XYZ file of C-alpha atoms in Angstrom:
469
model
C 58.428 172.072 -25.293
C 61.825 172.383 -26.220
C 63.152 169.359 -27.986
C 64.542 166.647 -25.800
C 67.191 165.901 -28.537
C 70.868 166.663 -27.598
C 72.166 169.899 -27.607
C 75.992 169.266 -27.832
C 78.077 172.106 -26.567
C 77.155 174.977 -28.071
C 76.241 176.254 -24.633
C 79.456 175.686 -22.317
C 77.662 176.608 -19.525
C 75.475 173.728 -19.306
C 75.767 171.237 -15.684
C 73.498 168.386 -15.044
C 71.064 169.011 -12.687
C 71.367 165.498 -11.360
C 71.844 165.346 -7.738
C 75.787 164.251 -7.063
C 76.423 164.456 -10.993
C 79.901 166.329 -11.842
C 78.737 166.514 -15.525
C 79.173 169.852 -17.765
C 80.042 171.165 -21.134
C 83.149 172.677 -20.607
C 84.795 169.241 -19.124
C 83.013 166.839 -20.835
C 82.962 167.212 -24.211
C 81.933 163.905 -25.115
C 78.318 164.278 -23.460
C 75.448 165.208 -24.554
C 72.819 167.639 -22.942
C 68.690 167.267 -23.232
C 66.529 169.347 -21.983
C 63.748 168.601 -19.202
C 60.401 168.131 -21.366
C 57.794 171.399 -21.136
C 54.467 171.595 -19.202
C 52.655 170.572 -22.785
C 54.280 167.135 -21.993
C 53.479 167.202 -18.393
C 53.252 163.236 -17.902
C 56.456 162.851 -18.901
C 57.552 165.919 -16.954
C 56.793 164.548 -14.514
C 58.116 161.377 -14.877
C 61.567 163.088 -15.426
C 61.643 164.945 -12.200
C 60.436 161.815 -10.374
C 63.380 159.413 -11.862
C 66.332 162.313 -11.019
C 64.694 162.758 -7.676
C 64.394 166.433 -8.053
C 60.797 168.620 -7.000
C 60.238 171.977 -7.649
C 60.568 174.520 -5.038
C 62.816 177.463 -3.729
C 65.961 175.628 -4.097
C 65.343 174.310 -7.456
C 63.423 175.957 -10.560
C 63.255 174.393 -14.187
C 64.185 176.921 -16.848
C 65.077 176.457 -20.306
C 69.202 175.692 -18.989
C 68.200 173.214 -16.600
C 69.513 169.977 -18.107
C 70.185 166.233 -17.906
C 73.567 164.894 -19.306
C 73.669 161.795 -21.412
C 75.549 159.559 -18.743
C 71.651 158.660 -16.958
C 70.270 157.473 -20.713
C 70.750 154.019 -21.952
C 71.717 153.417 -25.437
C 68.380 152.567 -26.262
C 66.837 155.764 -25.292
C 68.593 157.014 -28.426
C 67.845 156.460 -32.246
C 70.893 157.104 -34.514
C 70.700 159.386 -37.613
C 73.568 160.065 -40.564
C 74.579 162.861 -38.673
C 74.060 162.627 -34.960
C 72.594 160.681 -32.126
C 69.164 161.869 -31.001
C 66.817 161.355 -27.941
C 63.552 159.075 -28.031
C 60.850 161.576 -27.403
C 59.429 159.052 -24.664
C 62.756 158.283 -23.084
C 63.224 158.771 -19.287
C 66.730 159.149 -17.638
C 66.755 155.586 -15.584
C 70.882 155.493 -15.013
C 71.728 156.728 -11.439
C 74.211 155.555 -8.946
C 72.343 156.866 -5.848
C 73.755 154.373 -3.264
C 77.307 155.327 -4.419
C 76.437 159.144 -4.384
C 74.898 159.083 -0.829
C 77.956 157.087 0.853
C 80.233 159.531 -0.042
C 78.011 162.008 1.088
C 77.666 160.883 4.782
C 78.497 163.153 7.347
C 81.490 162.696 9.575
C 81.207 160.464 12.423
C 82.130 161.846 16.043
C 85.374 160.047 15.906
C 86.413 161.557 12.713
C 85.195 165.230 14.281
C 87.857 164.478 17.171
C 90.777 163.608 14.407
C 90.323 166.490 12.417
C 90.420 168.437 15.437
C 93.757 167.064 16.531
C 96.956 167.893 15.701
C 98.365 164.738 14.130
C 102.585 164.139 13.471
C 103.664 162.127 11.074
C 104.815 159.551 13.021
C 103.260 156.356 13.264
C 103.917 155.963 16.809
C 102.266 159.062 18.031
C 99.178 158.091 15.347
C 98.825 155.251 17.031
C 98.781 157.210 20.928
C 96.203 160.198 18.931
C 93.983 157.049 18.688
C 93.902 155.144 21.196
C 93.056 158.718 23.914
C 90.600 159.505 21.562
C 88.714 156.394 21.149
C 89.280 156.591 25.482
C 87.651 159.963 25.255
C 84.814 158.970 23.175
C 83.993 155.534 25.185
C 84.208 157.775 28.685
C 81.635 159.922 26.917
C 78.852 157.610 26.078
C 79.658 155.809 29.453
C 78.611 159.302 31.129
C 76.110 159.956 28.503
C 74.248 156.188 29.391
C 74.371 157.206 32.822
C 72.659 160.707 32.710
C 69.890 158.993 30.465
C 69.138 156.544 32.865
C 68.968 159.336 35.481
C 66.533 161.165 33.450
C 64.545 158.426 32.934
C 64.194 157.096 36.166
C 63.285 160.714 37.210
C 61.103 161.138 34.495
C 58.850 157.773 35.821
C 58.571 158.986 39.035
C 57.070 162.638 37.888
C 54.716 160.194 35.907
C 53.602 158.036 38.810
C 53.316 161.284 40.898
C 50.808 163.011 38.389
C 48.845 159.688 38.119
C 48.312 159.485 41.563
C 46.751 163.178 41.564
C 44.731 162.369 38.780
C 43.426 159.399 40.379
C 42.535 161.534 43.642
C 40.992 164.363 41.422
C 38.668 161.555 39.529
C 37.826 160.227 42.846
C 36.793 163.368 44.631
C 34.572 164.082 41.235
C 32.905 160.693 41.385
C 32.230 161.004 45.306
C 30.835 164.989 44.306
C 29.134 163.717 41.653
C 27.069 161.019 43.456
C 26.019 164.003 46.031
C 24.979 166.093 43.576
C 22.800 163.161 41.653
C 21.322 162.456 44.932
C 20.390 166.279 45.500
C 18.666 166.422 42.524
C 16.667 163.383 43.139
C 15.640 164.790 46.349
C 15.277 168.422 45.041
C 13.224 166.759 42.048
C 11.206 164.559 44.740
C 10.306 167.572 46.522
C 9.353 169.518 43.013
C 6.617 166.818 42.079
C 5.091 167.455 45.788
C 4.909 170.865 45.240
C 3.916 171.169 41.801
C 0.060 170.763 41.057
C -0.152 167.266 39.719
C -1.212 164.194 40.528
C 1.688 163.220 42.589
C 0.584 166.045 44.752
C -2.272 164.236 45.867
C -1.372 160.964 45.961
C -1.600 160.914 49.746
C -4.964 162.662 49.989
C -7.669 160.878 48.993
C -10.403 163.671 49.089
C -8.930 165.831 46.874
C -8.091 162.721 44.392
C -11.859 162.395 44.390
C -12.400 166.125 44.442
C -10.188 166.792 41.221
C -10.960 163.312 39.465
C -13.955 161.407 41.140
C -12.041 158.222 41.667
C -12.742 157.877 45.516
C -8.746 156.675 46.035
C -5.298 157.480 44.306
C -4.697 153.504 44.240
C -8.216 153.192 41.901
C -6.850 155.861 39.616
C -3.340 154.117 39.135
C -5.431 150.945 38.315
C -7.635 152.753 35.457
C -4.343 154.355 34.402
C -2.807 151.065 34.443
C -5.327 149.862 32.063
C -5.474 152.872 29.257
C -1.371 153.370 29.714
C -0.273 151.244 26.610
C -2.839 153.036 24.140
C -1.899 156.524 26.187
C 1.538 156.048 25.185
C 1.042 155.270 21.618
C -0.934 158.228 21.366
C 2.143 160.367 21.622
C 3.615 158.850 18.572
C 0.929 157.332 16.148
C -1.147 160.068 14.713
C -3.712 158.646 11.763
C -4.614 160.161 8.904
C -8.031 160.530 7.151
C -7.683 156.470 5.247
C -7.081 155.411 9.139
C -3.180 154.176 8.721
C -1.051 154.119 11.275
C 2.048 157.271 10.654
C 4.743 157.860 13.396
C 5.141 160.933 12.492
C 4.317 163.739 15.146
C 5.794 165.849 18.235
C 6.003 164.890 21.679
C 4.100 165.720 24.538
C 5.480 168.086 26.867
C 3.365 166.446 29.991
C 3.774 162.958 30.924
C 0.764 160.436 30.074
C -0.683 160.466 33.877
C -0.861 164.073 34.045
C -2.233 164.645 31.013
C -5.122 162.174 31.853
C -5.376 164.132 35.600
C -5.787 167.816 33.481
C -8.663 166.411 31.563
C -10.294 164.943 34.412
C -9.684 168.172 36.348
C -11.341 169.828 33.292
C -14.229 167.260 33.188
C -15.075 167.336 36.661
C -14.153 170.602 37.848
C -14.804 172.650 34.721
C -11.498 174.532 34.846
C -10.857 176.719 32.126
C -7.718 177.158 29.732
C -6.123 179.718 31.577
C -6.372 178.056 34.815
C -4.979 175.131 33.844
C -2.381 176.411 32.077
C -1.248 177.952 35.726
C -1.829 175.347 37.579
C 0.249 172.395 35.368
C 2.460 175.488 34.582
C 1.662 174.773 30.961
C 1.828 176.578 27.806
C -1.598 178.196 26.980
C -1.291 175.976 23.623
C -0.611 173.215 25.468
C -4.368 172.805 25.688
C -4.735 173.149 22.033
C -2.653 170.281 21.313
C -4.301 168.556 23.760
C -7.795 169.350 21.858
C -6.260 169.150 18.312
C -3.178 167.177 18.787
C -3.118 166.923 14.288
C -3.307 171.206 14.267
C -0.477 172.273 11.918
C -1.926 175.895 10.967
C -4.822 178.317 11.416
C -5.753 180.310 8.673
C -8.127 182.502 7.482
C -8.650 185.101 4.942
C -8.464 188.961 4.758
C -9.668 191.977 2.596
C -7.400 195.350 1.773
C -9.100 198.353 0.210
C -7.829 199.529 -3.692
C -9.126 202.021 -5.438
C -11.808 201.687 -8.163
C -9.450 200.779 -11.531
C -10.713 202.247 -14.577
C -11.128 199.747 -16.378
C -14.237 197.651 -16.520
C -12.905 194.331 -16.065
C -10.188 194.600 -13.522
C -12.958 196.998 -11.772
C -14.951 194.032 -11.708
C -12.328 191.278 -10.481
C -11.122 193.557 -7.610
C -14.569 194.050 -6.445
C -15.460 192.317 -3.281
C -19.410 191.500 -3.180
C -18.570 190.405 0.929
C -16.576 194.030 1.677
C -18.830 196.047 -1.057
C -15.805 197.618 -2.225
C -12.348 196.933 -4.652
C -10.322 195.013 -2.393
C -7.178 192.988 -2.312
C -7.095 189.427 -0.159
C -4.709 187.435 0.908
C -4.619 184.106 3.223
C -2.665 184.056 6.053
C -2.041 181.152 8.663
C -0.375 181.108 12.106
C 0.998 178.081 14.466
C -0.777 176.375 17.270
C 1.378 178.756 19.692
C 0.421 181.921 17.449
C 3.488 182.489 15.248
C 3.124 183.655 11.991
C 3.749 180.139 9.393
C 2.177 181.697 6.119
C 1.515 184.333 4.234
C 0.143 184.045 0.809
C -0.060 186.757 -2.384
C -2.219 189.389 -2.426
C -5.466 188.103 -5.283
C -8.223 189.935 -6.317
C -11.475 190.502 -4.161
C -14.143 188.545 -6.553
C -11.600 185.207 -5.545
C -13.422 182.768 -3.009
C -11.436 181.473 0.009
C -11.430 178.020 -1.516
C -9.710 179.412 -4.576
C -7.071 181.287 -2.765
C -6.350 178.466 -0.826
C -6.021 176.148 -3.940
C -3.316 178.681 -5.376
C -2.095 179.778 -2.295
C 0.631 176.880 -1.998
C -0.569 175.626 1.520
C -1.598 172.017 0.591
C 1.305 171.176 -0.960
C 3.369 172.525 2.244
C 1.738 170.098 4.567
C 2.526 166.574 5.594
C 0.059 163.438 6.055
C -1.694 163.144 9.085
C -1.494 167.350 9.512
C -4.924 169.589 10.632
C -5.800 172.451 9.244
C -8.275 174.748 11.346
C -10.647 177.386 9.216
C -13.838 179.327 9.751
C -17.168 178.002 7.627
C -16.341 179.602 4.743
C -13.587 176.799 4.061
C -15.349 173.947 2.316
C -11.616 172.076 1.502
C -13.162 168.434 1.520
C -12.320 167.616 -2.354
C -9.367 169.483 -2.256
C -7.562 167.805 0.166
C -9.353 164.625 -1.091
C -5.930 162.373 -0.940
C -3.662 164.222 1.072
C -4.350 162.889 4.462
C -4.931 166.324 5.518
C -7.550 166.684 7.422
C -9.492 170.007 8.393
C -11.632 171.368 11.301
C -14.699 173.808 10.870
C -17.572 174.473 13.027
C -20.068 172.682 12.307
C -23.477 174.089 10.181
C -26.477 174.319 11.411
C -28.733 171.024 11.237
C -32.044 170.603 8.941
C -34.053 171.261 12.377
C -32.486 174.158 12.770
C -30.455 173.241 16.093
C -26.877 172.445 16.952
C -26.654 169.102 19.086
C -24.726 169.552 22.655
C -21.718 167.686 21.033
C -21.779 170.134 17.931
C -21.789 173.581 20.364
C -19.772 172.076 22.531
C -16.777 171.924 19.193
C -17.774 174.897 18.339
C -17.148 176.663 21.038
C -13.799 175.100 20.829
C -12.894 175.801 17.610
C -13.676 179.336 17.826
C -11.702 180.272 21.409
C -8.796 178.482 19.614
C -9.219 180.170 15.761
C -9.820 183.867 17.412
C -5.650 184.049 17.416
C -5.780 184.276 13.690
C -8.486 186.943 13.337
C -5.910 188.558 16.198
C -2.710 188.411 14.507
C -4.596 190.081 10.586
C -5.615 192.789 13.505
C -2.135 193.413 14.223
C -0.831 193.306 10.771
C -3.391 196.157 9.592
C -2.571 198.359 12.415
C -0.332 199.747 9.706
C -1.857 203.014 8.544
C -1.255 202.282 5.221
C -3.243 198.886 4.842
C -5.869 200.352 7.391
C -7.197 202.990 4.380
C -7.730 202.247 0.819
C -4.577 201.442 -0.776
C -4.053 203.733 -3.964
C -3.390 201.686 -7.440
C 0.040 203.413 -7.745
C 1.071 200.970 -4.883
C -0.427 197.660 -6.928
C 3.584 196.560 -8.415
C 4.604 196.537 -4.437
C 1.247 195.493 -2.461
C 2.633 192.177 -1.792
C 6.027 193.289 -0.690
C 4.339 195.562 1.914
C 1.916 192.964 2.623
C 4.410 190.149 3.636
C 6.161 192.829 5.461
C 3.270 193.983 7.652
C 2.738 190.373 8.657
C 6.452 189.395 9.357
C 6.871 192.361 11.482
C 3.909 191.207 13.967
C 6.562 188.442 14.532
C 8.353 191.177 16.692
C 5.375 192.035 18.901
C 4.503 190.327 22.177
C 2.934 186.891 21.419
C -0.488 186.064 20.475
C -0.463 183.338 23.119
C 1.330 184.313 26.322
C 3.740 182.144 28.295
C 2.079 181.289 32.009
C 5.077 181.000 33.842
């Protein structure tokens, strides 16, 4: 920073750069110049260009001539030496006469623009007549200038009232179109529940009430709806996990309460299957599932690729696959209720169990309490999700006697028309050639890139679980 101590007038071309300040070397000997502190002082920088009321910008840049004259110092700011007087190094310029500076600044008023546009003699008489028809002019003119404002604004409140009024018809008209189209939709959504196969359908037909549910009259039904409604409703919210507390977490049902009770009693008495009532309540297919396994976050099962035999003893014997026979890599893959792909693990080697994969797999630790996982036999997860509140669905094994009960086929058969989408989707995924055929070693540093790949593409493929429109 160059030194704020005065710089007397060596340099003659120094001027203050103090707004309204006349002060310079060449006329003013007897001041003394000091230069605006440098960016390594920046708080008192600062404070400098705040107190002269000066920013920088395009009309004014600080450079090593830009100067403030002694006149805005007090004598304080100054310590004396033998030889000269020199500048505090925390001193601020604090002397201004601003109100002085501005009022002779102002601008001309409009009756001084009219003199200096006159001709004036130097008489005193015809002063006196220049003044008076000027100040005549000037009072004529804001008499003229009142009345066009008035004008304007009077003409200006009536365009206001004008478009108000519009408005106010528009936002009528709206309101009345509005109500219309609400009642339309009522009626159009009326006529939609008649038409649609649901309960409402039948409410006027008691046969077919009976028919579809047994309950010999629609009124009977409403009552034993009546009665399981407040639990029915809870159901859609409160999910419990395996220690029995309450969670409310879980997704909504995309069926109201009373027509999912009417589907299952269709199903119960009727025997309709999955397909059919997915047409007829115009239902997702998977709609059923949640029904079934409301808790089902993922599917999953496990799947073997071919290698080739590695030469070396050991990692000939951890790729080998006593199930497949052969070296094989497997993986673990897991799709969505509605038959998206959700997971895809590594690639490990064949001699790994399907407990093991799943306990390094990362699954577990993906899922939330009160979530389902369903699995094929093979999937004995009971300690390891010991804990978690997840919960998991198998079919059942076979009983000492050597026979399922009713109850246990009856699951089974469940579990396996909903778990054959899995087995589907690894289908899809090795329709590539190259996981199809045994997969040469050279391959083993990007298995598991082509792997993931295989499986993300079946994303792009019709879905596992069709739409019934």
């Amino acid at each position: 920073m160059a030194s704020p101590a005065a710089s007397t007038s060596k340099q003659r071309d120094e001027y203050c750069c103090v707004p309204f300040c006349n002060g310079n070397a060449r006329t003013n000997k007897e001041l003394s110049f000091h230069h605006i502190p440098s960016e390594k002082k920046m708080l008192t920088r600062k404070q400098w260009i705040v107190a002269i009321r000066r920013d920088e910008g395009e009309f004014f840049k600080i450079g090593g001539n830009t100067v403030v004259c002694s006149k805005h110092f007090k004598k304080e700011d100054y310590r004396w030496t033998p030889n000269r007087k020199c500048l505090k190094p925390e001193a601020v310029p604090s002397v201004f006469d601003w109100k002085l500076n501005e009022s002779s600044r102002k601008a001309p008023t409009s009756r001084q623009s009219l003199f200096k546009k006159m001709k004036v003699d130097d008489r005193e008489d015809e002063d006196e007549m220049v003044v008076e028809d000027s100040v005549c002019e000037v009072h004529n003119s804001q008499s003229v200038d009142h009345e066009n404002d008035m004008s304007c604004d009077s003409n200006i409140h009536a365009d206001c009232l004008e478009k108000i009024e519009k408005l106010e018809h528009v936002v009528q008209q709206k309101d009345s179109e509005l109500k219309d189209k609400t009642y339309e939709l009522a009626s159009l959504n009326q006529k939609l529940q008649m038409e649609r196969f649901g309960v409402t359908r039948f409410s006027y037909d008691h046969e077919m009430i009976e028919f579809y549910t047994g309950f010999p009259t629609f009124d009977l039904f409403l009552i034993f709806y009546s009665a399981i409604k407040p639990t029915a409703t809870r159901m859609k919210t409160v999910y419990y996990k395996s220690s029995e507390e309450p969670s409310n977490r879980g997704r909504p049902k995309s069926m109201d309460p009373i027509d999912e009770l009417f589907m299952f009693l269709c199903r119960l008495r009727c025997g309709f299957l999955t397909e059919d009532l997915s047409v007829r309540f115009n239902i997702h297919a998977s709609t059923d599932f949640k029904l079934l396994y409301p808790n089902t976050r993922v599917i999953i099962d496990c799947t073997e690729i071919f290698t080739e035999r590695p030469s070396s003893l050991a990692l000939a014997s951890k790729t080998f696959s006593s199930y497949k026979s052969h070296n094989t890599w497997k993986g673990l893959v897991g799709i969505s209720p509605h038959g998206a792909i959700t997971f895809i693990s590594a690639l490990y080697s064949g001699c790994m169990s399907d407990i093991e994969i799943t306990k390094h797999s990362g699954l577990i630790d993906l899922l939330e309490p009160g979530d389902q996982i369903m699995a094929d036999k093979g999937f004995i997860l009971n300690k390891l999700l010991k804990d978690t509140g997840v919960s998991i669905a198998t079919p059942h094994f076979l009983c000492s006697d050597g026979q399922f009960t009713p109850s246990q086929i009856e699951d089974n058969q469940k579990i396996a028309s909903l778990r054959i989408h899995v087995e589907r989707h690894i289908k899809r995924a090795k329709e590539y050639r190259l996981l199809q055929y045994t997969v040469p070693l050279s391959l083993a540093g990007s298995v598991n890139q082509l792997w993931t790949v295989a499986n993300l593409l079946t994303l792009f493929r019709r879905p596992l679980i069709k739409q019934k429109n």
